[in-house]
Amino acid sequence: MKRLIALAGLALCGAVSAQQPATLGELLDQGASKLSAAEIRTLGDVRVLRRAPDADAYMTLRADGTVVGMVHNKQGHGSSEAVGTWQVRADGQRCSDVELPAFRMAMQQCGYTYRLGKDIYFAPSDVDRTAQVTVQAGHAFLH
């Protein structure tokens, strides 16, 4: 079950397409800038779709600070509603606390948001250049 949480996270590190930077170092080398707390708040609702071999997660980080969604386990454990909250700390770190009641699990995930051109990226660290990044296409959908 712990693997389910790792794979169904809100903005997990994961593979991105070959054209996109895969690590924080690559992202920064291409000129990305870390968003401030105020800039993150202006993004509005962020819809998250995360597909993995053992679970798919469909969630929305709402502008009002709530998280809603659904996680479907592909290994026979069924599905669970995802509910929780998110907040942005003064340094720009965004943290989400999410419960998956049907799986009797809770998780917290924190990370940083970056802009490169028109694209938005999420990284679990703002100092580890090897940290995997996840791209957000536009302001409404995160892959």
GROMACS .gro file of C-alpha atoms in nm:
model
  143
    1MET     CA    1   0.000   0.000   0.000
    2LYS     CA    2   0.287   0.243   0.066
    3ARG     CA    3   0.381   0.207  -0.300
    4LEU     CA    4   0.026   0.309  -0.393
    5ILE     CA    5   0.068   0.636  -0.206
    6ALA     CA    6   0.404   0.699  -0.366
    7LEU     CA    7   0.263   0.647  -0.714
    8ALA     CA    8  -0.065   0.828  -0.660
    9GLY     CA    9   0.086   1.143  -0.512
   10LEU     CA   10  -0.038   1.483  -0.618
   11ALA     CA   11   0.263   1.586  -0.812
   12LEU     CA   12   0.505   1.302  -0.793
   13CYS     CA   13   0.838   1.292  -0.953
   14GLY     CA   14   0.801   1.093  -1.267
   15ALA     CA   15   0.907   1.050  -1.623
   16VAL     CA   16   0.844   1.341  -1.852
   17SER     CA   17   0.866   1.348  -2.228
   18ALA     CA   18   1.208   1.364  -2.390
   19GLN     CA   19   1.156   1.726  -2.497
   20GLN     CA   20   1.091   1.838  -2.141
   21PRO     CA   21   1.352   1.878  -1.867
   22ALA     CA   22   1.350   1.571  -1.643
   23THR     CA   23   1.545   1.709  -1.345
   24LEU     CA   24   1.558   2.033  -1.153
   25GLY     CA   25   1.911   2.090  -1.282
   26GLU     CA   26   1.799   2.063  -1.645
   27LEU     CA   27   1.504   2.291  -1.571
   28LEU     CA   28   1.722   2.557  -1.409
   29ASP     CA   29   1.985   2.530  -1.683
   30GLN     CA   30   1.714   2.615  -1.935
   31GLY     CA   31   1.633   2.934  -1.742
   32ALA     CA   32   1.336   2.837  -1.524
   33SER     CA   33   1.248   3.054  -1.227
   34LYS     CA   34   1.095   2.944  -0.897
   35LEU     CA   35   0.750   3.093  -0.838
   36SER     CA   36   0.683   3.294  -0.525
   37ALA     CA   37   0.398   3.211  -0.288
   38ALA     CA   38   0.193   3.494  -0.440
   39GLU     CA   39   0.252   3.367  -0.795
   40ILE     CA   40   0.145   3.014  -0.698
   41ARG     CA   41  -0.178   3.145  -0.546
   42THR     CA   42  -0.266   3.318  -0.876
   43LEU     CA   43  -0.247   2.991  -1.075
   44GLY     CA   44  -0.605   2.904  -0.977
   45ASP     CA   45  -0.727   2.545  -0.978
   46VAL     CA   46  -0.465   2.289  -1.078
   47ARG     CA   47  -0.597   1.960  -1.212
   48VAL     CA   48  -0.364   1.668  -1.159
   49LEU     CA   49  -0.360   1.349  -1.363
   50ARG     CA   50  -0.100   1.097  -1.261
   51ARG     CA   51  -0.088   0.758  -1.431
   52ALA     CA   52   0.138   0.482  -1.304
   53PRO     CA   53   0.155   0.106  -1.358
   54ASP     CA   54  -0.030   0.032  -1.033
   55ALA     CA   55  -0.252   0.339  -0.975
   56ASP     CA   56  -0.409   0.637  -1.148
   57ALA     CA   57  -0.482   0.959  -0.960
   58TYR     CA   58  -0.721   1.232  -1.073
   59MET     CA   59  -0.718   1.532  -0.840
   60THR     CA   60  -0.780   1.904  -0.829
   61LEU     CA   61  -0.588   2.143  -0.607
   62ARG     CA   62  -0.854   2.411  -0.578
   63ALA     CA   63  -0.772   2.778  -0.546
   64ASP     CA   64  -0.957   2.778  -0.210
   65GLY     CA   65  -0.693   2.546  -0.058
   66THR     CA   66  -0.884   2.218  -0.081
   67VAL     CA   67  -0.792   1.900  -0.266
   68VAL     CA   68  -1.051   1.667  -0.418
   69GLY     CA   69  -1.018   1.370  -0.646
   70MET     CA   70  -1.007   0.996  -0.695
   71VAL     CA   71  -0.735   0.729  -0.691
   72HIS     CA   72  -0.791   0.403  -0.878
   73ASN     CA   73  -0.569   0.111  -0.777
   74LYS     CA   74  -0.491  -0.126  -1.065
   75GLN     CA   75  -0.390  -0.417  -0.841
   76GLY     CA   76  -0.735  -0.509  -0.718
   77HIS     CA   77  -0.760  -0.275  -0.417
   78GLY     CA   78  -1.042  -0.069  -0.569
   79SER     CA   79  -1.071   0.309  -0.564
   80SER     CA   80  -1.070   0.581  -0.306
   81GLU     CA   81  -1.187   0.937  -0.290
   82ALA     CA   82  -0.899   1.178  -0.225
   83VAL     CA   83  -0.974   1.472   0.004
   84GLY     CA   84  -0.753   1.720   0.178
   85THR     CA   85  -0.598   2.063   0.184
   86TRP     CA   86  -0.298   2.242   0.040
   87GLN     CA   87  -0.112   2.556   0.137
   88VAL     CA   88   0.184   2.762   0.023
   89ARG     CA   89   0.454   2.857   0.270
   90ALA     CA   90   0.628   3.196   0.261
   91ASP     CA   91   0.930   3.047   0.076
   92GLY     CA   92   0.704   2.918  -0.204
   93GLN     CA   93   0.694   2.557  -0.088
   94ARG     CA   94   0.352   2.408  -0.166
   95CYS     CA   95   0.238   2.131   0.069
   96SER     CA   96  -0.063   1.902   0.037
   97ASP     CA   97  -0.221   1.685   0.304
   98VAL     CA   98  -0.446   1.423   0.143
   99GLU     CA   99  -0.649   1.135   0.283
  100LEU     CA  100  -0.752   0.827   0.088
  101PRO     CA  101  -1.030   0.699   0.318
  102ALA     CA  102  -1.104   0.372   0.135
  103PHE     CA  103  -0.737   0.275   0.166
  104ARG     CA  104  -0.715   0.411   0.524
  105MET     CA  105  -0.414   0.618   0.422
  106ALA     CA  106  -0.295   0.974   0.453
  107MET     CA  107  -0.001   1.144   0.290
  108GLN     CA  108   0.176   1.476   0.287
  109GLN     CA  109   0.376   1.601  -0.008
  110CYS     CA  110   0.568   1.926  -0.041
  111GLY     CA  111   0.758   2.082  -0.327
  112TYR     CA  112   0.829   2.389  -0.537
  113THR     CA  113   0.674   2.536  -0.849
  114TYR     CA  114   0.878   2.668  -1.144
  115ARG     CA  115   0.800   2.854  -1.466
  116LEU     CA  116   0.987   2.800  -1.792
  117GLY     CA  117   0.831   3.002  -2.071
  118LYS     CA  118   0.460   2.928  -2.061
  119ASP     CA  119   0.504   2.593  -1.884
  120ILE     CA  120   0.477   2.529  -1.511
  121TYR     CA  121   0.678   2.253  -1.338
  122PHE     CA  122   0.671   2.096  -0.991
  123ALA     CA  123   0.981   1.967  -0.810
  124PRO     CA  124   1.010   1.812  -0.463
  125SER     CA  125   1.326   2.017  -0.394
  126ASP     CA  126   1.460   2.361  -0.472
  127VAL     CA  127   1.825   2.263  -0.415
  128ASP     CA  128   1.869   1.901  -0.532
  129ARG     CA  129   1.953   1.934  -0.902
  130THR     CA  130   1.887   1.561  -0.953
  131ALA     CA  131   1.526   1.588  -0.827
  132GLN     CA  132   1.273   1.475  -1.088
  133VAL     CA  133   1.032   1.740  -1.218
  134THR     CA  134   0.674   1.706  -1.341
  135VAL     CA  135   0.540   1.938  -1.610
  136GLN     CA  136   0.208   2.119  -1.598
  137ALA     CA  137   0.056   2.201  -1.937
  138GLY     CA  138  -0.108   2.540  -1.908
  139HIS     CA  139  -0.267   2.651  -1.583
  140ALA     CA  140  -0.527   2.378  -1.554
  141PHE     CA  141  -0.366   2.040  -1.606
  142LEU     CA  142  -0.063   1.873  -1.454
  143HIS     CA  143   0.070   1.549  -1.607
   0.00000   0.00000   0.00000
